[in-house]
């Protein structure tokens, strides 16, 4: 059974079609890369899946439970089972609170005893490659890459079934970007977390994705393994992406 299944997802803004019958699924331990230029509908899809905005058609299933219009207990369970990692990690944290406080907040809300929270958070920090003493640091005292690692620690703290990464590495430099991508991939594989990895950068996908969907004009125009799509794209739009100087330069993975 897929952790996430999307059937016929639709969204309109002011009469404009933003998503037009999108279908895909993600299994446990699998990473689905969703790529496309700005405005193709990929971030809108993420917001609908996370129930931040409503859809105008289609269905969303999380762990076999339809959550398209869920409320109450079902929606609370959905929020526990999926977590988002955003583009700007510093926006993920309250600047007046330490990283340890912010990472521990979901644990407290899920019923973990206060006496256990600090130990759990320090273990999470180490798990994402940060020193345990970062528990007492504030967001402005760490680098962008370190802050994103802390954001990942917060996201996995309550053992979600699904991670939604919306341009989670685009604000990082290339070296740190590679480290964070490797971290997300390893965590998903080891913990059997499904991952929807949204990016405009097709060149990142061989490092993390098991399969890829290419979005254009609110539709999926191509899907397959990252190796297939990069080496032998079929749709005109994907060929156009691969022909750009940026992708040509970055293709050598």
PDB file of N, CA and C in Angstrom, residues 154-250:
ATOM      1  N   UNK A 154      13.620  18.236  13.471  1.00  0.00           N
ATOM      2  CA  UNK A 154      12.270  18.544  13.967  1.00  0.00           C
ATOM      3  C   UNK A 154      11.227  17.769  13.180  1.00  0.00           C
ATOM      4  N   UNK A 155      11.410  17.676  11.868  1.00  0.00           N
ATOM      5  CA  UNK A 155      10.427  17.002  11.028  1.00  0.00           C
ATOM      6  C   UNK A 155      10.338  15.506  11.325  1.00  0.00           C
ATOM      7  N   UNK A 156      11.468  14.862  11.635  1.00  0.00           N
ATOM      8  CA  UNK A 156      11.444  13.418  11.883  1.00  0.00           C
ATOM      9  C   UNK A 156      11.223  13.064  13.347  1.00  0.00           C
ATOM     10  N   UNK A 157      11.090  14.083  14.203  1.00  0.00           N
ATOM     11  CA  UNK A 157      11.041  13.838  15.645  1.00  0.00           C
ATOM     12  C   UNK A 157       9.873  12.957  16.071  1.00  0.00           C
ATOM     13  N   UNK A 158       8.757  13.040  15.362  1.00  0.00           N
ATOM     14  CA  UNK A 158       7.579  12.247  15.750  1.00  0.00           C
ATOM     15  C   UNK A 158       7.322  11.103  14.764  1.00  0.00           C
ATOM     16  N   UNK A 159       8.380  10.682  14.085  1.00  0.00           N
ATOM     17  CA  UNK A 159       8.344   9.508  13.201  1.00  0.00           C
ATOM     18  C   UNK A 159       7.234   9.580  12.160  1.00  0.00           C
ATOM     19  N   UNK A 160       7.269  10.587  11.288  1.00  0.00           N
ATOM     20  CA  UNK A 160       6.242  10.691  10.255  1.00  0.00           C
ATOM     21  C   UNK A 160       6.382   9.577   9.219  1.00  0.00           C
ATOM     22  N   UNK A 161       5.314   9.327   8.486  1.00  0.00           N
ATOM     23  CA  UNK A 161       5.338   8.367   7.388  1.00  0.00           C
ATOM     24  C   UNK A 161       5.724   9.040   6.073  1.00  0.00           C
ATOM     25  N   UNK A 162       5.543  10.375   6.007  1.00  0.00           N
ATOM     26  CA  UNK A 162       5.785  11.111   4.772  1.00  0.00           C
ATOM     27  C   UNK A 162       6.512  12.413   5.063  1.00  0.00           C
ATOM     28  N   UNK A 163       7.565  12.693   4.282  1.00  0.00           N
ATOM     29  CA  UNK A 163       8.227  13.992   4.295  1.00  0.00           C
ATOM     30  C   UNK A 163       7.935  14.693   2.972  1.00  0.00           C
ATOM     31  N   UNK A 164       7.522  15.950   3.058  1.00  0.00           N
ATOM     32  CA  UNK A 164       7.338  16.771   1.863  1.00  0.00           C
ATOM     33  C   UNK A 164       8.421  17.839   1.890  1.00  0.00           C
ATOM     34  N   UNK A 165       9.340  17.752   0.951  1.00  0.00           N
ATOM     35  CA  UNK A 165      10.452  18.695   0.883  1.00  0.00           C
ATOM     36  C   UNK A 165      10.199  19.657  -0.273  1.00  0.00           C
ATOM     37  N   UNK A 166       9.840  20.890   0.035  1.00  0.00           N
ATOM     38  CA  UNK A 166       9.488  21.873  -0.997  1.00  0.00           C
ATOM     39  C   UNK A 166      10.663  22.825  -1.211  1.00  0.00           C
ATOM     40  N   UNK A 167      11.454  22.554  -2.235  1.00  0.00           N
ATOM     41  CA  UNK A 167      12.667  23.332  -2.525  1.00  0.00           C
ATOM     42  C   UNK A 167      13.573  23.406  -1.293  1.00  0.00           C
ATOM     43  N   UNK A 168      13.695  22.290  -0.589  1.00  0.00           N
ATOM     44  CA  UNK A 168      14.376  22.279   0.708  1.00  0.00           C
ATOM     45  C   UNK A 168      15.868  22.553   0.629  1.00  0.00           C
ATOM     46  N   UNK A 169      16.458  22.457  -0.562  1.00  0.00           N
ATOM     47  CA  UNK A 169      17.906  22.676  -0.680  1.00  0.00           C
ATOM     48  C   UNK A 169      18.265  23.860  -1.569  1.00  0.00           C
ATOM     49  N   UNK A 170      17.282  24.533  -2.127  1.00  0.00           N
ATOM     50  CA  UNK A 170      17.576  25.557  -3.136  1.00  0.00           C
ATOM     51  C   UNK A 170      18.252  26.799  -2.559  1.00  0.00           C
ATOM     52  N   UNK A 171      18.158  27.021  -1.239  1.00  0.00           N
ATOM     53  CA  UNK A 171      18.798  28.186  -0.635  1.00  0.00           C
ATOM     54  C   UNK A 171      20.214  27.879  -0.136  1.00  0.00           C
ATOM     55  N   UNK A 172      20.694  26.665  -0.372  1.00  0.00           N
ATOM     56  CA  UNK A 172      21.985  26.240   0.148  1.00  0.00           C
ATOM     57  C   UNK A 172      23.033  26.232  -0.962  1.00  0.00           C
ATOM     58  N   UNK A 173      24.310  26.380  -0.574  1.00  0.00           N
ATOM     59  CA  UNK A 173      25.344  26.289  -1.599  1.00  0.00           C
ATOM     60  C   UNK A 173      25.503  24.834  -2.036  1.00  0.00           C
ATOM     61  N   UNK A 174      26.216  24.619  -3.129  1.00  0.00           N
ATOM     62  CA  UNK A 174      26.241  23.306  -3.774  1.00  0.00           C
ATOM     63  C   UNK A 174      26.765  22.211  -2.849  1.00  0.00           C
ATOM     64  N   UNK A 175      27.833  22.498  -2.106  1.00  0.00           N
ATOM     65  CA  UNK A 175      28.414  21.483  -1.223  1.00  0.00           C
ATOM     66  C   UNK A 175      27.449  21.100  -0.114  1.00  0.00           C
ATOM     67  N   UNK A 176      26.859  22.083   0.536  1.00  0.00           N
ATOM     68  CA  UNK A 176      25.911  21.820   1.629  1.00  0.00           C
ATOM     69  C   UNK A 176      24.658  21.161   1.070  1.00  0.00           C
ATOM     70  N   UNK A 177      24.246  21.579  -0.114  1.00  0.00           N
ATOM     71  CA  UNK A 177      23.087  21.000  -0.780  1.00  0.00           C
ATOM     72  C   UNK A 177      23.257  19.487  -0.933  1.00  0.00           C
ATOM     73  N   UNK A 178      24.439  19.069  -1.378  1.00  0.00           N
ATOM     74  CA  UNK A 178      24.712  17.644  -1.562  1.00  0.00           C
ATOM     75  C   UNK A 178      24.647  16.890  -0.235  1.00  0.00           C
ATOM     76  N   UNK A 179      25.143  17.515   0.829  1.00  0.00           N
ATOM     77  CA  UNK A 179      25.129  16.876   2.145  1.00  0.00           C
ATOM     78  C   UNK A 179      23.701  16.704   2.664  1.00  0.00           C
ATOM     79  N   UNK A 180      22.876  17.725   2.482  1.00  0.00           N
ATOM     80  CA  UNK A 180      21.501  17.664   2.972  1.00  0.00           C
ATOM     81  C   UNK A 180      20.679  16.657   2.164  1.00  0.00           C
ATOM     82  N   UNK A 181      20.892  16.624   0.850  1.00  0.00           N
ATOM     83  CA  UNK A 181      20.211  15.645   0.006  1.00  0.00           C
ATOM     84  C   UNK A 181      20.570  14.222   0.440  1.00  0.00           C
ATOM     85  N   UNK A 182      21.853  13.981   0.695  1.00  0.00           N
ATOM     86  CA  UNK A 182      22.289  12.658   1.149  1.00  0.00           C
ATOM     87  C   UNK A 182      21.665  12.302   2.496  1.00  0.00           C
ATOM     88  N   UNK A 183      21.569  13.276   3.388  1.00  0.00           N
ATOM     89  CA  UNK A 183      20.952  13.046   4.690  1.00  0.00           C
ATOM     90  C   UNK A 183      19.487  12.652   4.549  1.00  0.00           C
ATOM     91  N   UNK A 184      18.733  13.392   3.743  1.00  0.00           N
ATOM     92  CA  UNK A 184      17.315  13.082   3.549  1.00  0.00           C
ATOM     93  C   UNK A 184      17.156  11.692   2.945  1.00  0.00           C
ATOM     94  N   UNK A 185      17.967  11.378   1.944  1.00  0.00           N
ATOM     95  CA  UNK A 185      17.876  10.070   1.294  1.00  0.00           C
ATOM     96  C   UNK A 185      18.142   8.941   2.285  1.00  0.00           C
ATOM     97  N   UNK A 186      19.185   9.091   3.095  1.00  0.00           N
ATOM     98  CA  UNK A 186      19.535   8.039   4.055  1.00  0.00           C
ATOM     99  C   UNK A 186      18.470   7.867   5.123  1.00  0.00           C
ATOM    100  N   UNK A 187      17.942   8.982   5.627  1.00  0.00           N
ATOM    101  CA  UNK A 187      16.896   8.893   6.648  1.00  0.00           C
ATOM    102  C   UNK A 187      15.648   8.200   6.111  1.00  0.00           C
ATOM    103  N   UNK A 188      15.272   8.541   4.898  1.00  0.00           N
ATOM    104  CA  UNK A 188      14.074   7.930   4.317  1.00  0.00           C
ATOM    105  C   UNK A 188      14.279   6.439   4.092  1.00  0.00           C
ATOM    106  N   UNK A 189      15.456   6.068   3.622  1.00  0.00           N
ATOM    107  CA  UNK A 189      15.730   4.647   3.385  1.00  0.00           C
ATOM    108  C   UNK A 189      15.778   3.863   4.698  1.00  0.00           C
ATOM    109  N   UNK A 190      16.458   4.411   5.696  1.00  0.00           N
ATOM    110  CA  UNK A 190      16.630   3.690   6.956  1.00  0.00           C
ATOM    111  C   UNK A 190      15.343   3.624   7.771  1.00  0.00           C
ATOM    112  N   UNK A 191      14.554   4.702   7.740  1.00  0.00           N
ATOM    113  CA  UNK A 191      13.340   4.763   8.556  1.00  0.00           C
ATOM    114  C   UNK A 191      12.072   4.422   7.765  1.00  0.00           C
ATOM    115  N   UNK A 192      12.238   4.060   6.493  1.00  0.00           N
ATOM    116  CA  UNK A 192      11.105   3.710   5.629  1.00  0.00           C
ATOM    117  C   UNK A 192      10.099   4.857   5.526  1.00  0.00           C
ATOM    118  N   UNK A 193      10.624   6.074   5.416  1.00  0.00           N
ATOM    119  CA  UNK A 193       9.776   7.255   5.243  1.00  0.00           C
ATOM    120  C   UNK A 193       9.602   7.518   3.754  1.00  0.00           C
ATOM    121  N   UNK A 194       8.376   7.744   3.328  1.00  0.00           N
ATOM    122  CA  UNK A 194       8.128   8.180   1.950  1.00  0.00           C
ATOM    123  C   UNK A 194       8.488   9.651   1.839  1.00  0.00           C
ATOM    124  N   UNK A 195       9.028  10.036   0.698  1.00  0.00           N
ATOM    125  CA  UNK A 195       9.458  11.425   0.525  1.00  0.00           C
ATOM    126  C   UNK A 195       8.980  11.967  -0.814  1.00  0.00           C
ATOM    127  N   UNK A 196       8.351  13.127  -0.777  1.00  0.00           N
ATOM    128  CA  UNK A 196       8.030  13.886  -1.984  1.00  0.00           C
ATOM    129  C   UNK A 196       9.010  15.043  -2.032  1.00  0.00           C
ATOM    130  N   UNK A 197       9.937  14.984  -2.980  1.00  0.00           N
ATOM    131  CA  UNK A 197      11.034  15.962  -3.055  1.00  0.00           C
ATOM    132  C   UNK A 197      10.772  16.878  -4.242  1.00  0.00           C
ATOM    133  N   UNK A 198      10.381  18.113  -3.947  1.00  0.00           N
ATOM    134  CA  UNK A 198       9.984  19.072  -4.974  1.00  0.00           C
ATOM    135  C   UNK A 198      11.144  20.017  -5.257  1.00  0.00           C
ATOM    136  N   UNK A 199      11.472  20.180  -6.536  1.00  0.00           N
ATOM    137  CA  UNK A 199      12.604  21.021  -6.896  1.00  0.00           C
ATOM    138  C   UNK A 199      12.431  21.549  -8.315  1.00  0.00           C
ATOM    139  N   UNK A 200      13.126  22.628  -8.607  1.00  0.00           N
ATOM    140  CA  UNK A 200      13.204  23.100  -9.990  1.00  0.00           C
ATOM    141  C   UNK A 200      14.470  22.576 -10.653  1.00  0.00           C
ATOM    142  N   UNK A 201      15.296  21.893  -9.875  1.00  0.00           N
ATOM    143  CA  UNK A 201      16.633  21.487 -10.300  1.00  0.00           C
ATOM    144  C   UNK A 201      16.662  19.996 -10.642  1.00  0.00           C
ATOM    145  N   UNK A 202      16.508  19.690 -11.910  1.00  0.00           N
ATOM    146  CA  UNK A 202      16.504  18.302 -12.366  1.00  0.00           C
ATOM    147  C   UNK A 202      17.819  17.593 -12.054  1.00  0.00           C
ATOM    148  N   UNK A 203      18.906  18.346 -11.991  1.00  0.00           N
ATOM    149  CA  UNK A 203      20.222  17.756 -11.763  1.00  0.00           C
ATOM    150  C   UNK A 203      20.365  17.134 -10.372  1.00  0.00           C
ATOM    151  N   UNK A 204      19.553  17.550  -9.411  1.00  0.00           N
ATOM    152  CA  UNK A 204      19.623  16.987  -8.062  1.00  0.00           C
ATOM    153  C   UNK A 204      19.061  15.576  -7.981  1.00  0.00           C
ATOM    154  N   UNK A 205      18.165  15.234  -8.863  1.00  0.00           N
ATOM    155  CA  UNK A 205      17.333  14.060  -8.679  1.00  0.00           C
ATOM    156  C   UNK A 205      18.061  12.719  -8.676  1.00  0.00           C
ATOM    157  N   UNK A 206      19.121  12.527  -9.492  1.00  0.00           N
ATOM    158  CA  UNK A 206      19.822  11.238  -9.394  1.00  0.00           C
ATOM    159  C   UNK A 206      20.402  10.959  -8.016  1.00  0.00           C
ATOM    160  N   UNK A 207      20.638  12.009  -7.237  1.00  0.00           N
ATOM    161  CA  UNK A 207      21.216  11.835  -5.906  1.00  0.00           C
ATOM    162  C   UNK A 207      20.202  11.351  -4.877  1.00  0.00           C
ATOM    163  N   UNK A 208      18.925  11.543  -5.145  1.00  0.00           N
ATOM    164  CA  UNK A 208      17.947  11.272  -4.092  1.00  0.00           C
ATOM    165  C   UNK A 208      16.733  10.477  -4.555  1.00  0.00           C
ATOM    166  N   UNK A 209      16.275  10.664  -5.784  1.00  0.00           N
ATOM    167  CA  UNK A 209      14.971  10.130  -6.188  1.00  0.00           C
ATOM    168  C   UNK A 209      15.059   8.716  -6.756  1.00  0.00           C
ATOM    169  N   UNK A 210      14.063   7.897  -6.425  1.00  0.00           N
ATOM    170  CA  UNK A 210      13.889   6.590  -7.047  1.00  0.00           C
ATOM    171  C   UNK A 210      13.126   6.710  -8.363  1.00  0.00           C
ATOM    172  N   UNK A 211      12.206   7.663  -8.389  1.00  0.00           N
ATOM    173  CA  UNK A 211      11.461   7.938  -9.609  1.00  0.00           C
ATOM    174  C   UNK A 211      11.166   9.435  -9.661  1.00  0.00           C
ATOM    175  N   UNK A 212      10.827   9.917 -10.851  1.00  0.00           N
ATOM    176  CA  UNK A 212      10.666  11.352 -11.079  1.00  0.00           C
ATOM    177  C   UNK A 212       9.404  11.598 -11.885  1.00  0.00           C
ATOM    178  N   UNK A 213       8.695  12.677 -11.545  1.00  0.00           N
ATOM    179  CA  UNK A 213       7.646  13.176 -12.421  1.00  0.00           C
ATOM    180  C   UNK A 213       8.005  14.604 -12.814  1.00  0.00           C
ATOM    181  N   UNK A 214       7.823  14.908 -14.080  1.00  0.00           N
ATOM    182  CA  UNK A 214       8.122  16.229 -14.613  1.00  0.00           C
ATOM    183  C   UNK A 214       6.805  16.957 -14.823  1.00  0.00           C
ATOM    184  N   UNK A 215       6.671  18.140 -14.210  1.00  0.00           N
ATOM    185  CA  UNK A 215       5.436  18.923 -14.271  1.00  0.00           C
ATOM    186  C   UNK A 215       5.583  20.076 -15.253  1.00  0.00           C
ATOM    187  N   UNK A 216       4.498  20.330 -15.983  1.00  0.00           N
ATOM    188  CA  UNK A 216       4.458  21.483 -16.877  1.00  0.00           C
ATOM    189  C   UNK A 216       2.990  21.854 -17.094  1.00  0.00           C
ATOM    190  N   UNK A 217       2.654  23.110 -16.836  1.00  0.00           N
ATOM    191  CA  UNK A 217       1.291  23.575 -17.049  1.00  0.00           C
ATOM    192  C   UNK A 217       0.247  22.837 -16.228  1.00  0.00           C
ATOM    193  N   UNK A 218       0.629  22.417 -15.022  1.00  0.00           N
ATOM    194  CA  UNK A 218      -0.319  21.751 -14.145  1.00  0.00           C
ATOM    195  C   UNK A 218      -0.523  20.281 -14.421  1.00  0.00           C
ATOM    196  N   UNK A 219       0.266  19.720 -15.349  1.00  0.00           N
ATOM    197  CA  UNK A 219       0.137  18.311 -15.692  1.00  0.00           C
ATOM    198  C   UNK A 219       1.478  17.598 -15.565  1.00  0.00           C
ATOM    199  N   UNK A 220       1.409  16.286 -15.411  1.00  0.00           N
ATOM    200  CA  UNK A 220       2.617  15.469 -15.471  1.00  0.00           C
ATOM    201  C   UNK A 220       2.879  15.161 -16.943  1.00  0.00           C
ATOM    202  N   UNK A 221       4.026  15.615 -17.449  1.00  0.00           N
ATOM    203  CA  UNK A 221       4.332  15.416 -18.863  1.00  0.00           C
ATOM    204  C   UNK A 221       5.301  14.260 -19.095  1.00  0.00           C
ATOM    205  N   UNK A 222       5.935  13.794 -18.007  1.00  0.00           N
ATOM    206  CA  UNK A 222       6.842  12.658 -18.141  1.00  0.00           C
ATOM    207  C   UNK A 222       7.103  12.071 -16.764  1.00  0.00           C
ATOM    208  N   UNK A 223       7.311  10.763 -16.713  1.00  0.00           N
ATOM    209  CA  UNK A 223       7.676  10.112 -15.461  1.00  0.00           C
ATOM    210  C   UNK A 223       8.564   8.918 -15.739  1.00  0.00           C
ATOM    211  N   UNK A 224       9.412   8.599 -14.753  1.00  0.00           N
ATOM    212  CA  UNK A 224      10.340   7.487 -14.910  1.00  0.00           C
ATOM    213  C   UNK A 224      11.470   7.601 -13.917  1.00  0.00           C
ATOM    214  N   UNK A 225      12.497   6.793 -14.071  1.00  0.00           N
ATOM    215  CA  UNK A 225      13.660   6.897 -13.198  1.00  0.00           C
ATOM    216  C   UNK A 225      14.438   8.160 -13.558  1.00  0.00           C
ATOM    217  N   UNK A 226      15.186   8.718 -12.615  1.00  0.00           N
ATOM    218  CA  UNK A 226      15.970   9.917 -12.948  1.00  0.00           C
ATOM    219  C   UNK A 226      16.985   9.642 -14.057  1.00  0.00           C
ATOM    220  N   UNK A 227      17.556   8.433 -14.058  1.00  0.00           N
ATOM    221  CA  UNK A 227      18.538   8.099 -15.090  1.00  0.00           C
ATOM    222  C   UNK A 227      17.896   8.109 -16.482  1.00  0.00           C
ATOM    223  N   UNK A 228      16.704   7.542 -16.580  1.00  0.00           N
ATOM    224  CA  UNK A 228      16.013   7.491 -17.864  1.00  0.00           C
ATOM    225  C   UNK A 228      15.643   8.890 -18.336  1.00  0.00           C
ATOM    226  N   UNK A 229      15.098   9.684 -17.429  1.00  0.00           N
ATOM    227  CA  UNK A 229      14.634  11.016 -17.822  1.00  0.00           C
ATOM    228  C   UNK A 229      15.797  11.925 -18.207  1.00  0.00           C
ATOM    229  N   UNK A 230      16.911  11.801 -17.513  1.00  0.00           N
ATOM    230  CA  UNK A 230      18.055  12.640 -17.839  1.00  0.00           C
ATOM    231  C   UNK A 230      18.767  12.153 -19.107  1.00  0.00           C
ATOM    232  N   UNK A 231      18.896  10.829 -19.253  1.00  0.00           N
ATOM    233  CA  UNK A 231      19.630  10.292 -20.399  1.00  0.00           C
ATOM    234  C   UNK A 231      18.794  10.265 -21.674  1.00  0.00           C
ATOM    235  N   UNK A 232      17.480  10.027 -21.545  1.00  0.00           N
ATOM    236  CA  UNK A 232      16.638   9.872 -22.739  1.00  0.00           C
ATOM    237  C   UNK A 232      15.258  10.480 -22.517  1.00  0.00           C
ATOM    238  N   UNK A 233      15.185  11.802 -22.318  1.00  0.00           N
ATOM    239  CA  UNK A 233      13.875  12.435 -22.107  1.00  0.00           C
ATOM    240  C   UNK A 233      12.982  12.265 -23.337  1.00  0.00           C
ATOM    241  N   UNK A 234      11.683  12.088 -23.090  1.00  0.00           N
ATOM    242  CA  UNK A 234      10.745  11.859 -24.185  1.00  0.00           C
ATOM    243  C   UNK A 234       9.900  13.087 -24.506  1.00  0.00           C
ATOM    244  N   UNK A 235       9.438  13.811 -23.482  1.00  0.00           N
ATOM    245  CA  UNK A 235       8.563  14.953 -23.745  1.00  0.00           C
ATOM    246  C   UNK A 235       9.383  16.154 -24.229  1.00  0.00           C
ATOM    247  N   UNK A 236       8.758  16.982 -25.029  1.00  0.00           N
ATOM    248  CA  UNK A 236       9.432  18.179 -25.538  1.00  0.00           C
ATOM    249  C   UNK A 236       9.857  19.098 -24.400  1.00  0.00           C
ATOM    250  N   UNK A 237       9.012  19.184 -23.357  1.00  0.00           N
ATOM    251  CA  UNK A 237       9.349  20.067 -22.250  1.00  0.00           C
ATOM    252  C   UNK A 237      10.583  19.573 -21.503  1.00  0.00           C
ATOM    253  N   UNK A 238      10.661  18.251 -21.233  1.00  0.00           N
ATOM    254  CA  UNK A 238      11.825  17.717 -20.537  1.00  0.00           C
ATOM    255  C   UNK A 238      13.083  17.892 -21.379  1.00  0.00           C
ATOM    256  N   UNK A 239      12.968  17.692 -22.675  1.00  0.00           N
ATOM    257  CA  UNK A 239      14.107  17.907 -23.569  1.00  0.00           C
ATOM    258  C   UNK A 239      14.569  19.362 -23.499  1.00  0.00           C
ATOM    259  N   UNK A 240      13.610  20.268 -23.386  1.00  0.00           N
ATOM    260  CA  UNK A 240      13.951  21.688 -23.277  1.00  0.00           C
ATOM    261  C   UNK A 240      14.700  21.962 -21.983  1.00  0.00           C
ATOM    262  N   UNK A 241      14.239  21.342 -20.892  1.00  0.00           N
ATOM    263  CA  UNK A 241      14.952  21.497 -19.619  1.00  0.00           C
ATOM    264  C   UNK A 241      16.386  20.981 -19.740  1.00  0.00           C
ATOM    265  N   UNK A 242      16.546  19.806 -20.337  1.00  0.00           N
ATOM    266  CA  UNK A 242      17.863  19.192 -20.435  1.00  0.00           C
ATOM    267  C   UNK A 242      18.791  19.963 -21.362  1.00  0.00           C
ATOM    268  N   UNK A 243      18.210  20.731 -22.273  1.00  0.00           N
ATOM    269  CA  UNK A 243      19.024  21.472 -23.237  1.00  0.00           C
ATOM    270  C   UNK A 243      19.551  22.787 -22.698  1.00  0.00           C
ATOM    271  N   UNK A 244      19.043  23.228 -21.556  1.00  0.00           N
ATOM    272  CA  UNK A 244      19.495  24.503 -21.004  1.00  0.00           C
ATOM    273  C   UNK A 244      20.931  24.384 -20.521  1.00  0.00           C
ATOM    274  N   UNK A 245      21.604  25.498 -20.473  1.00  0.00           N
ATOM    275  CA  UNK A 245      23.010  25.498 -20.056  1.00  0.00           C
ATOM    276  C   UNK A 245      23.168  24.960 -18.644  1.00  0.00           C
ATOM    277  N   UNK A 246      22.193  25.315 -17.771  1.00  0.00           N
ATOM    278  CA  UNK A 246      22.328  24.900 -16.358  1.00  0.00           C
ATOM    279  C   UNK A 246      22.340  23.393 -16.246  1.00  0.00           C
ATOM    280  N   UNK A 247      21.353  22.734 -16.851  1.00  0.00           N
ATOM    281  CA  UNK A 247      21.266  21.283 -16.728  1.00  0.00           C
ATOM    282  C   UNK A 247      22.401  20.603 -17.473  1.00  0.00           C
ATOM    283  N   UNK A 248      22.801  21.166 -18.615  1.00  0.00           N
ATOM    284  CA  UNK A 248      23.925  20.570 -19.356  1.00  0.00           C
ATOM    285  C   UNK A 248      25.192  20.586 -18.501  1.00  0.00           C
ATOM    286  N   UNK A 249      25.367  21.660 -17.748  1.00  0.00           N
ATOM    287  CA  UNK A 249      26.549  21.799 -16.907  1.00  0.00           C
ATOM    288  C   UNK A 249      26.493  20.843 -15.719  1.00  0.00           C
ATOM    289  N   UNK A 250      25.297  20.601 -15.198  1.00  0.00           N
ATOM    290  CA  UNK A 250      25.155  19.836 -13.969  1.00  0.00           C
ATOM    291  C   UNK A 250      24.885  18.352 -14.211  1.00  0.00           C
TER     292      UNK A 250
END
